[in-house]
Amino acid sequence: MFSQCCGFIPDNNLKADYLPVASEGLLRQIVLDDTLHFGARPEVQTRTSWEAPIIWEGMFDPDLYDQKHIQNQSSVALTVFAVGRYLDAYLKTFLTSAEQHFMSGLQVTYYVFTDLPDAVPIIKLAPRRSLKVIQVERHSRWQDISMMRMKVISEVIETEIRHHCNYVFCFDVDQEFTGRFGSEALGDSVAQLHAWFYKRPQTSFTYDRNPKSKAFMESGDYYYHAAIFGGMWENVKDLADYCLLKIMEDKLNDVEALWHDESHLNKYFWLHKPSRLLSPEYCWDPVLQDKSDINATRLIWAQKHYDTLRTG
Ligand code: GAL
C-alpha cells in the first residue's frame, strides 16, 4: 500500500469566514445537541430509546453547528473506495459533489482507495481540504472488496487518520451529494438508517438469519446502511476491527453473512449503540416512491448498474 499526498497541509488556525451566530464565549458554553429541536418533526422518530438523536431537517441550526465545530477545529476524514470500474463510473461525481456539500468550511481530508491510482480525477479542492490516494489490491469478488475495506479502514486510521483528524466518515462511492451534509452529522458513533427499511417492521430487516454466521441476529433496533458510517476515529476503528474479525471468523467457518460487511455492522451497532443516527435524508434512494418524510435530500444513491460493474 502506498500513499500519494496531494498538498496535505493540516491547518490548526481555522477561523469562521462568515459572521458568527453567537459570540466566541457564548459559543464555547453551548452544548450543541442541547439545541436540537426534537419536536420539529412530529411525523418521524427523532430520538432512539437510548436517547440518541436521529437527525432530520428542521431539528438543528446549521450555522451554530458549523461555527462550534470550526471553533473546536474539528477535522474530518472521508474514506471512499473506487475499485475497478467503480472508479470511472462514480468517483468524479462523488468527489465534486462532496466538495459542494460535505462539511463545507471544515477541514476535510479525502482518502481515496483504488487499484488504479493514476486514473483518479483531479478535483479542484476548496481551502483546508486535501485528498490522498492510497493503492489497494483488487479482490476478484465484489463481496471481498466490500468486506476487506474494513481492514483497510482500520489500517489507515492507525497509520494516518488518527494523526490528522478527529472524525472519520466512510462512504460508498456510488452516491452523489445533492444538499448540505454538514457538521450536524458529526458524533461519537454515527449510523445511517437504511432508506428502504426505516418505515418497515423488524421482520422485514435483512439481518443475517444464519446462526452459523457471527452476524446472526434474531432482533435488533434498526436496519443500518453500510453505505455511510462514521464517528470519532477511535470508534470507527473499533467498528472496523470488530467487523474484520467477524468476517474472518466466518471465512474460517465457511460462511458468509447475507449482506457481508453490512450484516456485521448491524450486529456491531446492536451491541454498541450508536450515539447518533442519520435519517434517510442523508442517504436517499430516489427510486423509492414514498418521499413524504424527506424534507431535504442531502445525498442520493446513484444508479447501480450491478450487471456491468460487478463482473470481470
Ligand atoms: C439494498 C442495498 C444493499 C443492501 C440491501 C440490504 O437496497 O442496495 O446495499 O443494503 O438493501 O437489504
GROMACS .gro file of C-alpha atoms and ligand atoms in nm:
model
  324
    1MET     CA    1   0.000   0.000   0.000
    2PHE     CA    2   0.148   0.337  -0.087
    3SER     CA    3   0.013   0.681  -0.048
    4GLN     CA    4   0.034   0.983  -0.268
    5CYS     CA    5  -0.021   1.305  -0.086
    6CYS     CA    6  -0.171   1.592  -0.277
    7GLY     CA    7  -0.086   1.903  -0.077
    8PHE     CA    8  -0.192   1.789   0.267
    9ILE     CA    9  -0.150   2.086   0.498
   10PRO     CA   10  -0.302   2.045   0.844
   11ASP     CA   11  -0.448   2.380   0.944
   12ASN     CA   12  -0.457   2.442   1.313
   13ASN     CA   13  -0.576   2.800   1.290
   14LEU     CA   14  -0.923   2.762   1.148
   15LYS     CA   15  -1.142   3.069   1.156
   16ALA     CA   16  -1.504   3.113   1.059
   17ASP     CA   17  -1.517   3.314   0.738
   18TYR     CA   18  -1.871   3.436   0.796
   19LEU     CA   19  -2.042   3.630   1.073
   20PRO     CA   20  -2.075   3.434   1.396
   21VAL     CA   21  -2.425   3.348   1.518
   22ALA     CA   22  -2.302   3.362   1.876
   23SER     CA   23  -2.007   3.535   2.040
   24GLU     CA   24  -1.699   3.322   2.088
   25GLY     CA   25  -1.750   3.300   2.464
   26LEU     CA   26  -2.116   3.206   2.433
   27LEU     CA   27  -2.036   2.956   2.161
   28ARG     CA   28  -1.785   2.790   2.389
   29GLN     CA   29  -2.055   2.724   2.650
   30ILE     CA   30  -2.308   2.579   2.409
   31VAL     CA   31  -2.361   2.203   2.410
   32LEU     CA   32  -2.468   2.158   2.051
   33ASP     CA   33  -2.708   1.869   2.097
   34ASP     CA   34  -2.891   2.061   2.371
   35THR     CA   35  -3.004   2.294   2.091
   36LEU     CA   36  -3.169   2.016   1.888
   37HIS     CA   37  -3.540   2.065   1.838
   38PHE     CA   38  -3.679   1.713   1.885
   39GLY     CA   39  -4.037   1.826   1.828
   40ALA     CA   40  -3.965   1.982   1.489
   41ARG     CA   41  -4.066   1.666   1.302
   42PRO     CA   42  -4.365   1.514   1.481
   43GLU     CA   43  -4.430   1.266   1.200
   44VAL     CA   44  -4.098   1.084   1.242
   45GLN     CA   45  -3.892   0.942   1.528
   46THR     CA   46  -3.625   1.191   1.634
   47ARG     CA   47  -3.474   1.005   1.930
   48THR     CA   48  -3.392   0.642   1.995
   49SER     CA   49  -3.492   0.453   2.310
   50TRP     CA   50  -3.133   0.505   2.432
   51GLU     CA   51  -3.169   0.884   2.377
   52ALA     CA   52  -2.953   0.915   2.068
   53PRO     CA   53  -3.074   1.186   1.831
   54ILE     CA   54  -3.196   1.089   1.484
   55ILE     CA   55  -3.108   1.387   1.266
   56TRP     CA   56  -3.381   1.522   1.040
   57GLU     CA   57  -3.410   1.851   0.853
   58GLY     CA   58  -3.556   2.122   1.077
   59MET     CA   59  -3.412   1.987   1.403
   60PHE     CA   60  -3.083   2.174   1.406
   61ASP     CA   61  -2.937   2.518   1.343
   62PRO     CA   62  -2.677   2.457   1.070
   63ASP     CA   63  -2.480   2.777   1.134
   64LEU     CA   64  -2.450   2.707   1.505
   65TYR     CA   65  -2.319   2.356   1.438
   66ASP     CA   66  -2.069   2.481   1.182
   67GLN     CA   67  -1.939   2.761   1.398
   68LYS     CA   68  -1.895   2.544   1.702
   69HIS     CA   69  -1.711   2.279   1.500
   70ILE     CA   70  -1.493   2.544   1.341
   71GLN     CA   71  -1.421   2.683   1.687
   72ASN     CA   72  -1.334   2.331   1.806
   73GLN     CA   73  -1.115   2.285   1.498
   74SER     CA   74  -1.298   1.965   1.411
   75SER     CA   75  -1.136   1.786   1.122
   76VAL     CA   76  -1.292   1.511   0.919
   77ALA     CA   77  -1.152   1.224   0.715
   78LEU     CA   78  -1.375   1.088   0.439
   79THR     CA   79  -1.287   0.742   0.312
   80VAL     CA   80  -1.415   0.610  -0.018
   81PHE     CA   81  -1.330   0.300  -0.223
   82ALA     CA   82  -1.323   0.320  -0.601
   83VAL     CA   83  -1.204  -0.017  -0.721
   84GLY     CA   84  -1.216  -0.146  -1.080
   85ARG     CA   85  -1.493   0.001  -1.290
   86TYR     CA   86  -1.643   0.184  -0.995
   87LEU     CA   87  -1.376   0.450  -1.033
   88ASP     CA   88  -1.477   0.557  -1.382
   89ALA     CA   89  -1.845   0.520  -1.315
   90TYR     CA   90  -1.878   0.716  -0.992
   91LEU     CA   91  -1.571   0.876  -0.836
   92LYS     CA   92  -1.571   1.211  -1.012
   93THR     CA   93  -1.935   1.282  -0.936
   94PHE     CA   94  -1.891   1.167  -0.579
   95LEU     CA   95  -1.591   1.393  -0.514
   96THR     CA   96  -1.710   1.702  -0.698
   97SER     CA   97  -2.047   1.686  -0.524
   98ALA     CA   98  -1.873   1.630  -0.188
   99GLU     CA   99  -1.676   1.946  -0.246
  100GLN     CA  100  -2.005   2.133  -0.283
  101HIS     CA  101  -2.191   1.983   0.010
  102PHE     CA  102  -1.983   1.773   0.251
  103MET     CA  103  -1.875   1.951   0.572
  104SER     CA  104  -1.832   2.286   0.396
  105GLY     CA  105  -1.599   2.518   0.588
  106LEU     CA  106  -1.437   2.236   0.786
  107GLN     CA  107  -1.100   2.076   0.742
  108VAL     CA  108  -1.160   1.765   0.532
  109THR     CA  109  -0.918   1.504   0.401
  110TYR     CA  110  -1.042   1.262   0.138
  111TYR     CA  111  -0.884   0.919   0.140
  112VAL     CA  112  -0.947   0.753  -0.195
  113PHE     CA  113  -0.868   0.381  -0.207
  114THR     CA  114  -0.824   0.237  -0.550
  115ASP     CA  115  -0.638  -0.021  -0.757
  116LEU     CA  116  -0.599   0.245  -1.029
  117PRO     CA  117  -0.427   0.544  -0.863
  118ASP     CA  118  -0.335   0.710  -1.194
  119ALA     CA  119  -0.699   0.721  -1.300
  120VAL     CA  120  -0.817   0.927  -1.002
  121PRO     CA  121  -0.958   1.251  -1.145
  122ILE     CA  122  -0.804   1.582  -1.046
  123ILE     CA  123  -1.062   1.773  -0.845
  124LYS     CA  124  -1.036   2.139  -0.751
  125LEU     CA  125  -1.046   2.145  -0.373
  126ALA     CA  126  -1.158   2.430  -0.150
  127PRO     CA  127  -0.918   2.572   0.111
  128ARG     CA  128  -0.847   2.342   0.410
  129ARG     CA  129  -0.932   2.037   0.204
  130SER     CA  130  -0.694   1.779   0.067
  131LEU     CA  131  -0.702   1.440  -0.100
  132LYS     CA  132  -0.485   1.134  -0.062
  133VAL     CA  133  -0.484   0.838  -0.296
  134ILE     CA  134  -0.399   0.500  -0.149
  135GLN     CA  135  -0.347   0.197  -0.365
  136VAL     CA  136  -0.523  -0.121  -0.262
  137GLU     CA  137  -0.530  -0.463  -0.417
  138ARG     CA  138  -0.831  -0.567  -0.617
  139HIS     CA  139  -1.012  -0.875  -0.494
  140SER     CA  140  -1.185  -1.072  -0.765
  141ARG     CA  141  -1.519  -1.096  -0.581
  142TRP     CA  142  -1.705  -0.772  -0.508
  143GLN     CA  143  -1.815  -0.920  -0.177
  144ASP     CA  144  -1.447  -0.941  -0.074
  145ILE     CA  145  -1.378  -0.586  -0.193
  146SER     CA  146  -1.664  -0.470   0.024
  147MET     CA  147  -1.563  -0.674   0.328
  148MET     CA  148  -1.191  -0.604   0.307
  149ARG     CA  149  -1.248  -0.231   0.323
  150MET     CA  150  -1.286  -0.279   0.699
  151LYS     CA  151  -0.924  -0.397   0.712
  152VAL     CA  152  -0.801  -0.105   0.505
  153ILE     CA  153  -1.005   0.150   0.702
  154SER     CA  154  -0.864   0.021   1.030
  155GLU     CA  155  -0.507   0.034   0.897
  156VAL     CA  156  -0.535   0.386   0.758
  157ILE     CA  157  -0.693   0.514   1.080
  158GLU     CA  158  -0.394   0.376   1.268
  159THR     CA  159  -0.123   0.500   1.033
  160GLU     CA  160  -0.271   0.828   0.908
  161ILE     CA  161  -0.609   0.949   1.015
  162ARG     CA  162  -0.560   0.949   1.391
  163HIS     CA  163  -0.271   1.194   1.346
  164HIS     CA  164  -0.471   1.445   1.140
  165CYS     CA  165  -0.844   1.414   1.203
  166ASN     CA  166  -1.090   1.377   1.491
  167TYR     CA  167  -1.372   1.228   1.287
  168VAL     CA  168  -1.396   0.969   1.011
  169PHE     CA  169  -1.684   0.916   0.771
  170CYS     CA  170  -1.682   0.612   0.542
  171PHE     CA  171  -1.885   0.627   0.223
  172ASP     CA  172  -1.978   0.404  -0.069
  173VAL     CA  173  -1.874   0.571  -0.392
  174ASP     CA  174  -2.194   0.512  -0.591
  175GLN     CA  175  -2.366   0.811  -0.436
  176GLU     CA  176  -2.398   1.183  -0.505
  177PHE     CA  177  -2.427   1.471  -0.261
  178THR     CA  178  -2.722   1.690  -0.351
  179GLY     CA  179  -2.760   1.909  -0.042
  180ARG     CA  180  -2.588   2.007   0.279
  181PHE     CA  181  -2.424   1.711   0.456
  182GLY     CA  182  -2.284   1.917   0.737
  183SER     CA  183  -2.135   1.915   1.085
  184GLU     CA  184  -2.470   1.825   1.242
  185ALA     CA  185  -2.390   1.472   1.122
  186LEU     CA  186  -2.074   1.451   1.335
  187GLY     CA  187  -2.089   1.248   1.653
  188ASP     CA  188  -1.906   0.990   1.860
  189SER     CA  189  -2.050   0.694   1.671
  190VAL     CA  190  -2.278   0.757   1.374
  191ALA     CA  191  -2.505   0.511   1.193
  192GLN     CA  192  -2.720   0.561   0.886
  193LEU     CA  193  -3.083   0.447   0.872
  194HIS     CA  194  -3.137   0.245   0.555
  195ALA     CA  195  -3.383   0.426   0.330
  196TRP     CA  196  -3.566   0.107   0.235
  197PHE     CA  197  -3.630  -0.010   0.589
  198TYR     CA  198  -3.674   0.290   0.817
  199LYS     CA  199  -4.054   0.265   0.793
  200ARG     CA  200  -4.080  -0.108   0.775
  201PRO     CA  201  -4.132  -0.364   1.051
  202GLN     CA  202  -3.838  -0.551   1.209
  203THR     CA  203  -3.945  -0.873   1.044
  204SER     CA  204  -3.853  -0.728   0.704
  205PHE     CA  205  -3.500  -0.626   0.811
  206THR     CA  206  -3.233  -0.812   0.616
  207TYR     CA  207  -3.023  -0.906   0.919
  208ASP     CA  208  -2.823  -1.223   0.887
  209ARG     CA  209  -3.051  -1.505   0.999
  210ASN     CA  210  -2.799  -1.788   0.974
  211PRO     CA  211  -2.696  -1.899   1.325
  212LYS     CA  212  -2.364  -2.021   1.180
  213SER     CA  213  -2.260  -1.666   1.093
  214LYS     CA  214  -2.116  -1.430   1.354
  215ALA     CA  215  -2.351  -1.166   1.212
  216PHE     CA  216  -2.657  -1.366   1.312
  217MET     CA  217  -2.925  -1.155   1.477
  218GLU     CA  218  -3.272  -1.251   1.587
  219SER     CA  219  -3.379  -0.896   1.654
  220GLY     CA  220  -3.227  -0.552   1.665
  221ASP     CA  221  -3.305  -0.183   1.686
  222TYR     CA  222  -3.299  -0.054   1.328
  223TYR     CA  223  -3.163  -0.163   0.993
  224TYR     CA  224  -2.848   0.038   0.924
  225HIS     CA  225  -2.694   0.101   0.584
  226ALA     CA  226  -2.322   0.037   0.546
  227ALA     CA  227  -2.306   0.296   0.266
  228ILE     CA  228  -2.236   0.554   0.540
  229PHE     CA  229  -2.090   0.514   0.886
  230GLY     CA  230  -1.869   0.736   1.093
  231GLY     CA  231  -1.773   0.890   1.423
  232MET     CA  232  -1.465   0.974   1.627
  233TRP     CA  233  -1.171   0.782   1.480
  234GLU     CA  234  -1.141   0.565   1.791
  235ASN     CA  235  -1.496   0.437   1.749
  236VAL     CA  236  -1.473   0.384   1.374
  237LYS     CA  237  -1.154   0.186   1.426
  238ASP     CA  238  -1.331  -0.025   1.686
  239LEU     CA  239  -1.619  -0.091   1.445
  240ALA     CA  240  -1.384  -0.176   1.156
  241ASP     CA  241  -1.174  -0.410   1.374
  242TYR     CA  242  -1.486  -0.583   1.503
  243CYS     CA  243  -1.630  -0.634   1.155
  244LEU     CA  244  -1.300  -0.757   1.016
  245LEU     CA  245  -1.260  -1.009   1.298
  246LYS     CA  246  -1.614  -1.142   1.249
  247ILE     CA  247  -1.571  -1.159   0.871
  248MET     CA  248  -1.252  -1.361   0.917
  249GLU     CA  249  -1.417  -1.593   1.170
  250ASP     CA  250  -1.699  -1.652   0.921
  251LYS     CA  251  -1.447  -1.726   0.647
  252LEU     CA  252  -1.279  -1.987   0.869
  253ASN     CA  253  -1.620  -2.144   0.924
  254ASP     CA  254  -1.700  -2.126   0.553
  255VAL     CA  255  -1.998  -1.896   0.590
  256GLU     CA  256  -2.069  -1.551   0.453
  257ALA     CA  257  -2.318  -1.315   0.607
  258LEU     CA  258  -2.622  -1.223   0.398
  259TRP     CA  259  -2.519  -0.860   0.336
  260HIS     CA  260  -2.147  -0.909   0.400
  261ASP     CA  261  -1.989  -0.621   0.595
  262GLU     CA  262  -2.332  -0.459   0.636
  263SER     CA  263  -2.459  -0.759   0.834
  264HIS     CA  264  -2.164  -0.739   1.072
  265LEU     CA  265  -2.205  -0.362   1.100
  266ASN     CA  266  -2.567  -0.411   1.202
  267LYS     CA  267  -2.461  -0.656   1.469
  268TYR     CA  268  -2.191  -0.417   1.593
  269PHE     CA  269  -2.438  -0.129   1.624
  270TRP     CA  270  -2.678  -0.355   1.808
  271LEU     CA  271  -2.411  -0.445   2.063
  272HIS     CA  272  -2.257  -0.094   2.073
  273LYS     CA  273  -2.540   0.153   2.029
  274PRO     CA  274  -2.456   0.444   1.801
  275SER     CA  275  -2.469   0.786   1.967
  276ARG     CA  276  -2.623   0.948   1.661
  277LEU     CA  277  -2.841   0.826   1.378
  278LEU     CA  278  -2.880   0.992   1.041
  279SER     CA  279  -3.226   0.992   0.893
  280PRO     CA  280  -3.271   0.866   0.536
  281GLU     CA  281  -3.249   1.231   0.427
  282TYR     CA  282  -2.874   1.165   0.448
  283CYS     CA  283  -2.878   0.866   0.213
  284TRP     CA  284  -3.187   0.854  -0.002
  285ASP     CA  285  -3.274   0.616  -0.282
  286PRO     CA  286  -3.460   0.817  -0.548
  287VAL     CA  287  -3.640   0.508  -0.675
  288LEU     CA  288  -3.846   0.497  -0.355
  289GLN     CA  289  -4.196   0.630  -0.418
  290ASP     CA  290  -4.291   0.746  -0.070
  291LYS     CA  291  -4.093   1.064  -0.013
  292SER     CA  292  -4.336   1.211   0.238
  293ASP     CA  293  -4.080   1.226   0.522
  294ILE     CA  294  -3.794   1.352   0.312
  295ASN     CA  295  -3.774   1.730   0.353
  296ALA     CA  296  -3.415   1.755   0.228
  297THR     CA  297  -3.217   1.521   0.007
  298ARG     CA  298  -2.856   1.552   0.107
  299LEU     CA  299  -2.714   1.251  -0.069
  300ILE     CA  300  -2.877   1.014  -0.315
  301TRP     CA  301  -2.792   0.667  -0.437
  302ALA     CA  302  -2.665   0.663  -0.792
  303GLN     CA  303  -2.796   0.408  -1.038
  304LYS     CA  304  -2.629   0.080  -0.953
  305HIS     CA  305  -2.554  -0.098  -1.287
  306TYR     CA  306  -2.454  -0.413  -1.098
  307ASP     CA  307  -2.474  -0.621  -1.417
  308THR     CA  308  -2.178  -0.447  -1.579
  309LEU     CA  309  -1.985  -0.312  -1.279
  310ARG     CA  310  -1.965  -0.623  -1.068
  311THR     CA  311  -1.841  -0.858  -1.338
  312GLY     CA  312  -1.488  -0.929  -1.459
  313GAL     C1  313  -3.029  -0.280  -0.081
  313GAL     C2  314  -2.893  -0.216  -0.096
  313GAL     C3  315  -2.785  -0.310  -0.047
  313GAL     C4  316  -2.819  -0.359   0.094
  313GAL     C5  317  -2.958  -0.418   0.096
  313GAL     C6  318  -2.997  -0.467   0.233
  313GAL     O1  319  -3.128  -0.189  -0.110
  313GAL     O2  320  -2.868  -0.187  -0.232
  313GAL     O3  321  -2.660  -0.247  -0.049
  313GAL     O4  322  -2.810  -0.250   0.182
  313GAL     O5  323  -3.051  -0.322   0.052
  313GAL     O6  324  -3.119  -0.536   0.226
   0.00000   0.00000   0.00000
